[in-house]
mmCIF file of C-alpha atoms in Angstrom:
data_model
loop_
_atom_site.group_PDB
_atom_site.id
_atom_site.type_symbol
_atom_site.label_atom_id
_atom_site.label_comp_id
_atom_site.label_asym_id
_atom_site.label_seq_id
_atom_site.Cartn_x
_atom_site.Cartn_y
_atom_site.Cartn_z
ATOM 1 C CA ARG A 1 90.303 122.680 103.293
ATOM 2 C CA TYR A 2 91.568 126.178 104.054
ATOM 3 C CA VAL A 3 88.869 128.746 104.858
ATOM 4 C CA ARG A 4 90.028 132.360 104.699
ATOM 5 C CA GLN A 5 89.166 134.127 107.926
ATOM 6 C CA LEU A 6 88.879 137.547 106.316
ATOM 7 C CA GLN A 7 85.302 138.257 105.305
ATOM 8 C CA ARG A 8 85.265 141.719 103.825
ATOM 9 C CA LEU A 9 87.431 144.775 103.314
ATOM 10 C CA GLN A 10 85.822 148.216 103.335
ATOM 11 C CA PHE A 11 87.793 151.062 101.787
ATOM 12 C CA LEU A 12 86.654 154.471 103.036
ATOM 13 C CA PHE A 13 88.337 157.478 101.486
ATOM 14 C CA SER A 14 87.360 160.768 99.934
ATOM 15 C CA PRO A 15 87.792 161.346 96.176
ATOM 16 C CA THR A 16 89.499 164.706 96.605
ATOM 17 C CA ALA A 17 91.713 164.563 99.719
ATOM 18 C CA ALA A 18 95.472 164.669 99.184
ATOM 19 C CA ASP A 19 96.384 161.836 101.545
ATOM 20 C CA ALA A 20 93.919 159.480 99.817
ATOM 21 C CA ARG A 21 95.965 159.562 96.602
ATOM 22 C CA GLY A 22 97.509 156.156 97.245
ATOM 23 C CA ALA A 23 94.093 154.712 98.040
ATOM 24 C CA ARG A 24 92.657 156.101 94.787
ATOM 25 C CA GLN A 25 95.599 154.698 92.797
ATOM 26 C CA PHE A 26 95.179 151.355 94.487
ATOM 27 C CA VAL A 27 91.467 151.217 93.670
ATOM 28 C CA GLU A 28 92.170 152.111 90.042
ATOM 29 C CA GLU A 29 95.053 149.728 89.457
ATOM 30 C CA ALA A 30 95.572 146.931 91.960
ATOM 31 C CA ALA A 31 92.138 146.335 93.482
ATOM 32 C CA GLN A 32 90.934 144.109 90.646
ATOM 33 C CA ASP A 33 94.089 141.957 90.733
ATOM 34 C CA PHE A 34 93.758 141.596 94.486
ATOM 35 C CA ALA A 35 90.090 140.648 94.158
ATOM 36 C CA ARG A 36 90.935 138.035 91.532
ATOM 37 C CA GLN A 37 93.711 136.534 93.623
ATOM 38 C CA HIS A 38 91.511 136.379 96.736
ATOM 39 C CA PRO A 39 88.066 135.301 95.496
ATOM 40 C CA ASP A 40 86.683 134.678 98.983
ATOM 41 C CA VAL A 41 87.193 138.252 100.200
ATOM 42 C CA VAL A 42 84.552 140.871 99.363
ATOM 43 C CA LEU A 43 85.806 144.403 98.647
ATOM 44 C CA TYR A 44 83.604 147.410 99.303
ATOM 45 C CA VAL A 45 84.711 150.865 98.163
ATOM 46 C CA SER A 46 82.705 153.800 99.468
ATOM 47 C CA PRO A 47 83.459 157.540 99.337
ATOM 48 C CA CYS A 48 83.352 159.539 102.553
ATOM 49 C CA SER A 49 84.744 163.064 102.477
ATOM 50 C CA GLY A 50 86.096 164.749 105.566
ATOM 51 C CA THR A 51 87.494 161.667 107.346
ATOM 52 C CA ALA A 52 90.929 160.122 107.098
ATOM 53 C CA PRO A 53 91.205 157.291 104.570
ATOM 54 C CA LEU A 54 91.046 153.907 106.207
ATOM 55 C CA VAL A 55 90.512 150.258 105.393
ATOM 56 C CA ARG A 56 88.243 148.217 107.646
ATOM 57 C CA ALA A 57 88.734 144.437 107.782
ATOM 58 C CA GLU A 58 86.015 142.187 109.196
ATOM 59 C CA TYR A 59 86.738 138.607 110.131
ATOM 60 C CA LEU A 60 84.602 135.503 110.492
ATOM 61 C CA ASN A 61 84.713 135.604 114.290
ATOM 62 C CA GLY A 62 83.384 139.183 114.331
ATOM 63 C CA THR A 63 86.507 141.224 115.024
ATOM 64 C CA VAL A 64 86.767 144.455 113.058
ATOM 65 C CA ARG A 65 90.216 145.905 112.425
ATOM 66 C CA GLU A 66 90.689 149.419 111.066
ATOM 67 C CA GLU A 67 93.960 150.614 109.574
ATOM 68 C CA LEU A 68 94.781 154.083 108.330
ATOM 69 C CA ILE A 69 96.004 154.263 104.738
ATOM 70 C CA ALA A 70 96.679 158.009 104.665
ATOM 71 C CA SER A 71 99.773 158.958 102.665
ATOM 72 C CA LYS A 72 100.587 155.392 101.653
ATOM 73 C CA THR A 73 101.564 154.287 98.192
ATOM 74 C CA SER A 74 99.600 151.707 96.261
ATOM 75 C CA GLU A 75 102.226 148.991 96.875
ATOM 76 C CA GLU A 76 102.177 149.603 100.612
ATOM 77 C CA ILE A 77 98.408 149.298 100.648
ATOM 78 C CA VAL A 78 98.643 146.014 98.737
ATOM 79 C CA GLN A 79 101.148 144.685 101.291
ATOM 80 C CA LEU A 80 98.916 145.797 104.137
ATOM 81 C CA ILE A 81 95.810 144.113 102.833
ATOM 82 C CA THR A 82 97.636 140.874 101.982
ATOM 83 C CA LYS A 83 98.807 140.862 105.595
ATOM 84 C CA LEU A 84 95.214 141.408 106.758
ATOM 85 C CA ALA A 85 93.983 138.653 104.450
ATOM 86 C CA ASN A 86 96.439 136.130 105.869
ATOM 87 C CA GLN A 87 95.542 136.935 109.477
ATOM 88 C CA SER A 88 92.778 135.357 111.490
ATOM 89 C CA GLY A 89 90.437 137.465 113.576
ATOM 90 C CA LEU A 90 91.979 136.507 116.938
ATOM 91 C CA ASP A 91 93.174 139.505 118.969
ATOM 92 C CA ILE A 92 96.859 140.204 118.807
ATOM 93 C CA ILE A 93 97.950 139.729 122.389
ATOM 94 C CA ARG A 94 100.478 137.532 124.096
ATOM 95 C CA ILE A 95 99.491 133.862 123.802
ATOM 96 C CA ARG A 96 99.864 132.288 127.203
ATOM 97 C CA LYS A 97 100.196 128.687 126.025
ATOM 98 C CA PRO A 98 100.985 127.407 122.536
ATOM 99 C CA PHE A 99 98.498 124.538 123.006
ATOM 100 C CA HIS A 100 94.841 124.207 123.934
ATOM 101 C CA THR A 101 92.510 121.241 124.369
ATOM 102 C CA ASP A 102 88.830 121.109 125.136
ATOM 103 C CA ASN A 103 89.182 117.620 126.658
ATOM 104 C CA PRO A 104 92.456 117.607 128.580
ATOM 105 C CA SER A 105 91.666 114.473 130.562
ATOM 106 C CA VAL A 106 90.927 111.083 129.021
ATOM 107 C CA GLN A 107 91.104 108.918 132.147
ATOM 108 C CA GLY A 108 89.347 111.401 134.418
ATOM 109 C CA GLN A 109 91.062 114.297 136.170
ATOM 110 C CA TRP A 110 92.745 113.599 139.469
ATOM 111 C CA HIS A 111 90.735 114.402 142.607
ATOM 112 C CA PRO A 112 91.712 113.606 146.189
ATOM 113 C CA LEU A 113 89.785 110.343 146.152
ATOM 114 C CA THR A 114 91.241 108.806 142.970
ATOM 115 C CA ASN A 115 93.934 106.796 144.671
ATOM 116 C CA LYS A 116 92.102 106.018 147.876
ATOM 117 C CA PRO A 117 90.590 102.522 148.312
ATOM 118 C CA SER A 118 86.990 102.475 147.211
ATOM 119 C CA ILE A 119 85.811 101.186 150.576
ATOM 120 C CA LEU A 120 85.841 104.812 151.685
ATOM 121 C CA THR A 121 83.308 106.128 149.210
ATOM 122 C CA VAL A 122 81.168 103.332 147.824
ATOM 123 C CA GLN A 123 77.590 103.450 148.936
ATOM 124 C CA GLY A 124 75.658 100.358 148.084
ATOM 125 C CA PRO A 125 73.114 98.018 149.616
ATOM 126 C CA ARG A 126 75.888 95.952 151.228
ATOM 127 C CA LEU A 127 78.903 98.269 151.449
ATOM 128 C CA GLN A 128 78.689 101.086 153.990
ATOM 129 C CA PRO A 129 81.223 103.972 153.961
ATOM 130 C CA GLN A 130 83.370 104.012 157.078
ATOM 131 C CA MET B 1 114.389 180.438 95.529
ATOM 132 C CA VAL B 2 116.077 177.669 97.529
ATOM 133 C CA VAL B 3 115.786 178.113 101.307
ATOM 134 C CA LEU B 4 118.065 175.859 103.330
ATOM 135 C CA SER B 5 116.775 176.720 106.804
ATOM 136 C CA ALA B 6 113.575 178.198 108.137
ATOM 137 C CA ALA B 7 113.336 181.867 109.064
ATOM 138 C CA ARG B 8 114.320 182.883 112.564
ATOM 139 C CA TRP B 9 110.852 184.000 113.621
ATOM 140 C CA LEU B 10 109.243 180.622 112.754
ATOM 141 C CA ARG B 11 108.747 178.353 115.729
ATOM 142 C CA SER B 12 107.896 174.642 115.693
ATOM 143 C CA ARG B 13 105.361 173.422 118.239
ATOM 144 C CA LEU B 14 105.024 169.952 119.704
ATOM 145 C CA THR B 15 101.466 168.916 118.788
ATOM 146 C CA ASP B 16 101.285 165.206 119.685
ATOM 147 C CA ARG B 17 102.492 165.357 123.247
ATOM 148 C CA PHE B 18 99.227 163.697 124.368
ATOM 149 C CA TRP B 19 99.860 160.577 122.318
ATOM 150 C CA ARG B 20 103.509 160.353 123.355
ATOM 151 C CA VAL B 21 102.416 160.435 126.990
ATOM 152 C CA GLN B 22 99.644 157.900 126.407
ATOM 153 C CA GLU B 23 102.140 155.447 124.886
ATOM 154 C CA VAL B 24 103.789 155.201 128.296
ATOM 155 C CA LEU B 25 100.690 155.527 130.472
ATOM 156 C CA LYS B 26 98.887 152.659 128.713
ATOM 157 C CA TYR B 27 101.384 150.260 130.290
ATOM 158 C CA ALA B 28 100.872 151.788 133.731
ATOM 159 C CA ARG B 29 97.082 151.682 133.913
ATOM 160 C CA HIS B 30 96.919 148.740 136.307
ATOM 161 C CA PHE B 31 99.457 150.161 138.768
ATOM 162 C CA ARG B 32 98.664 151.352 142.261
ATOM 163 C CA GLY B 33 98.723 154.972 143.383
ATOM 164 C CA ARG B 34 99.787 158.051 141.465
ATOM 165 C CA LYS B 35 102.085 156.160 139.129
ATOM 166 C CA ASN B 36 99.082 155.085 137.056
ATOM 167 C CA ARG B 37 98.159 158.739 136.376
ATOM 168 C CA CYS B 38 101.218 160.983 136.575
ATOM 169 C CA TYR B 39 103.632 160.737 133.667
ATOM 170 C CA LYS B 40 106.785 161.524 135.593
ATOM 171 C CA LEU B 41 106.207 158.744 138.108
ATOM 172 C CA ALA B 42 104.827 156.385 135.485
ATOM 173 C CA VAL B 43 107.944 156.551 133.311
ATOM 174 C CA ARG B 44 110.115 155.208 136.118
ATOM 175 C CA SER B 45 107.609 152.527 137.113
ATOM 176 C CA VAL B 46 107.024 151.320 133.572
ATOM 177 C CA ARG B 47 110.738 151.055 132.878
ATOM 178 C CA ARG B 48 111.278 149.045 136.073
ATOM 179 C CA ALA B 49 108.303 146.837 135.239
ATOM 180 C CA PHE B 50 109.769 146.027 131.821
ATOM 181 C CA VAL B 51 113.204 145.305 133.270
ATOM 182 C CA ARG B 52 111.686 143.031 135.877
ATOM 183 C CA SER B 53 109.592 141.185 133.309
ATOM 184 C CA THR B 54 112.713 140.577 131.187
ATOM 185 C CA LYS B 55 114.664 139.216 134.116
ATOM 186 C CA ALA B 56 111.715 137.135 135.321
ATOM 187 C CA ARG B 57 111.688 135.070 132.143
ATOM 188 C CA ARG B 58 114.756 133.207 133.419
ATOM 189 C CA GLU B 59 113.200 132.757 136.852
ATOM 190 C CA LYS B 60 109.962 131.462 135.354
ATOM 191 C CA LYS B 61 111.729 128.383 134.010
ATOM 192 C CA ARG B 62 113.165 127.592 137.429
ATOM 193 C CA PHE B 63 109.845 128.249 139.142
ATOM 194 C CA LEU B 64 107.862 126.016 136.805
ATOM 195 C CA ARG B 65 110.383 123.194 137.113
ATOM 196 C CA ALA B 66 110.134 123.370 140.921
ATOM 197 C CA LEU B 67 106.325 123.311 140.638
ATOM 198 C CA TRP B 68 106.417 120.223 138.426
ATOM 199 C CA ILE B 69 108.805 118.481 140.814
ATOM 200 C CA THR B 70 106.496 119.222 143.761
ATOM 201 C CA ARG B 71 103.523 117.791 141.900
ATOM 202 C CA ILE B 72 105.370 114.653 140.775
ATOM 203 C CA GLU B 73 106.634 114.150 144.314
ATOM 204 C CA ALA B 74 103.111 114.363 145.713
ATOM 205 C CA ALA B 75 101.728 111.978 143.098
ATOM 206 C CA SER B 76 104.479 109.407 143.499
ATOM 207 C CA LEU B 77 104.163 109.498 147.286
ATOM 208 C CA GLU B 78 100.502 108.577 146.838
ATOM 209 C CA HIS B 79 101.753 105.433 145.097
ATOM 210 C CA GLY B 80 104.391 104.725 147.711
ATOM 211 C CA LEU B 81 107.540 105.965 145.954
ATOM 212 C CA LYS B 82 109.751 108.913 146.742
ATOM 213 C CA TYR B 83 110.589 111.424 144.022
ATOM 214 C CA PRO B 84 114.347 110.691 143.626
ATOM 215 C CA ALA B 85 113.668 106.949 143.420
ATOM 216 C CA PHE B 86 110.820 107.464 140.928
ATOM 217 C CA ILE B 87 112.829 109.668 138.598
ATOM 218 C CA SER B 88 116.017 107.638 138.748
ATOM 219 C CA TYR B 89 114.329 104.285 138.115
ATOM 220 C CA LEU B 90 112.262 105.753 135.277
ATOM 221 C CA VAL B 91 115.475 106.942 133.651
ATOM 222 C CA LYS B 92 117.071 103.541 134.173
ATOM 223 C CA SER B 93 114.098 101.883 132.454
ATOM 224 C CA GLN B 94 114.734 104.169 129.450
ATOM 225 C CA VAL B 95 111.499 106.135 129.931
ATOM 226 C CA GLU B 96 112.633 109.608 128.835
ATOM 227 C CA LEU B 97 109.674 111.675 130.005
ATOM 228 C CA ASN B 98 110.406 115.182 131.250
ATOM 229 C CA ARG B 99 108.971 116.666 134.394
ATOM 230 C CA LYS B 100 106.407 118.793 132.607
ATOM 231 C CA VAL B 101 104.824 115.766 130.923
ATOM 232 C CA LEU B 102 104.981 113.711 134.122
ATOM 233 C CA ALA B 103 103.204 116.449 136.062
ATOM 234 C CA ASP B 104 100.483 116.721 133.391
ATOM 235 C CA LEU B 105 100.037 112.941 133.420
ATOM 236 C CA ALA B 106 99.759 112.939 137.200
ATOM 237 C CA ILE B 107 96.949 115.497 137.009
ATOM 238 C CA TYR B 108 94.989 114.444 133.947
ATOM 239 C CA GLU B 109 95.834 110.743 133.539
ATOM 240 C CA PRO B 110 96.116 109.237 137.024
ATOM 241 C CA LYS B 111 95.981 105.616 135.832
ATOM 242 C CA THR B 112 98.906 106.150 133.465
ATOM 243 C CA PHE B 113 100.866 107.710 136.282
ATOM 244 C CA LYS B 114 100.031 104.756 138.504
ATOM 245 C CA SER B 115 101.395 102.385 135.874
ATOM 246 C CA LEU B 116 104.577 104.481 135.576
ATOM 247 C CA ALA B 117 104.991 104.332 139.336
ATOM 248 C CA ALA B 118 104.502 100.547 139.215
ATOM 249 C CA LEU B 119 107.134 100.339 136.463
ATOM 250 C CA ALA B 120 109.632 102.302 138.517
ATOM 251 C CA HIS B 121 108.852 100.132 141.548
ATOM 252 C CA ARG B 122 109.365 96.902 139.606
ATOM 253 C CA ARG B 123 112.645 98.173 138.175
ATOM 254 C CA ARG B 124 113.718 98.998 141.697
ATOM 255 C CA GLN B 125 112.956 95.455 142.848
ATOM 256 C CA GLU B 126 114.891 94.009 139.924
ATOM 257 C CA GLY B 127 117.803 96.247 140.771
ATOM 258 C CA PHE B 128 117.803 94.971 144.348
ATOM 259 C CA LEU B 129 117.580 91.350 143.173
ATOM 260 C CA ALA B 130 120.421 91.826 140.725
ATOM 261 C CA ALA B 131 122.600 93.427 143.377
ATOM 262 C CA LEU B 132 121.787 91.113 146.280
ATOM 263 C CA GLY B 133 120.704 87.862 144.602
ATOM 264 C CA ASP B 134 123.954 87.410 142.628
ATOM 265 C CA GLY B 135 123.550 85.122 139.701
ATOM 266 C CA LYS B 136 120.923 82.426 139.998
ATOM 267 C CA GLU B 137 117.722 84.419 139.213
ATOM 268 C CA PRO B 138 117.108 85.363 135.586
ATOM 269 C CA GLU B 139 117.770 88.965 134.611
ATOM 270 C CA GLY B 140 114.842 91.311 135.070
ATOM 271 C CA ILE B 141 112.646 92.252 132.105
ATOM 272 C CA PHE B 142 112.625 95.973 132.721
ATOM 273 C CA SER B 143 116.379 96.051 133.306
ATOM 274 C CA ARG B 144 117.046 95.224 129.673
ATOM 275 C CA ILE B 145 118.483 98.064 127.662
ATOM 276 C CA VAL B 146 117.195 98.560 124.121
ATOM 277 C CA ARG B 147 119.681 100.237 121.816
ATOM 278 C CA HIS B 148 118.119 102.185 118.963
ATOM 279 C CA HIS B 149 120.194 102.743 115.846
ATOM 280 C CA TYR B 150 119.322 106.103 114.335
#
């Protein structure tokens, strides 16, 4: 079953700044629709005057991602947060390998003594290593 | 009143020079010497680094293939086969494994690799019998060719 990796979205913007107009429009119009479409994401809206408007996304693995929403229209903000909701919290760097296993070896990883005759290593009551 | 151009005494100032410089310097932070601090030197070094990384993507494929071949050669020599014989007799037995997978098997699944080496060895023996024996012995099992209809 699919578990959404986005935990919560915090909207921080001031109620009077000019560049927070898109954020205010978004909160008035599209925030409820977004919340209904994504029931497993919690939205927090808090006023903070004096700072640039931003949206903070927290993921299940602890990463916090902050994006500026200054001078963005409501539709752009909706696109941005749908993108954040579909992401996982892994950092966005170059992936070295497209595969990963925790148990790469089933038969036992090769070591210099795998293909040598066991007379070399066995220590028992009768067999002595040479 | 519509003004099409600004007045002559108005000047425009570059205010985000710091961030434009940081965009380049962030890729030069792990370099040696003054080119990780000074913008003028860093621009040249960063550009060359990017060009080299683009060209190296083609070399990486060749390098990794050579690495795999070295590893398969070492593993097959442990089982008494040389690399050209191993690869050619595997192909003749219709085992279409590429060198990457063979190298990973040799490292992480040594018993499987041993059985592949035994298969190639047996196919080699059957090839010799078919070429030198001429007729009376039955045809080898691993020399049979299975045709798949897709």
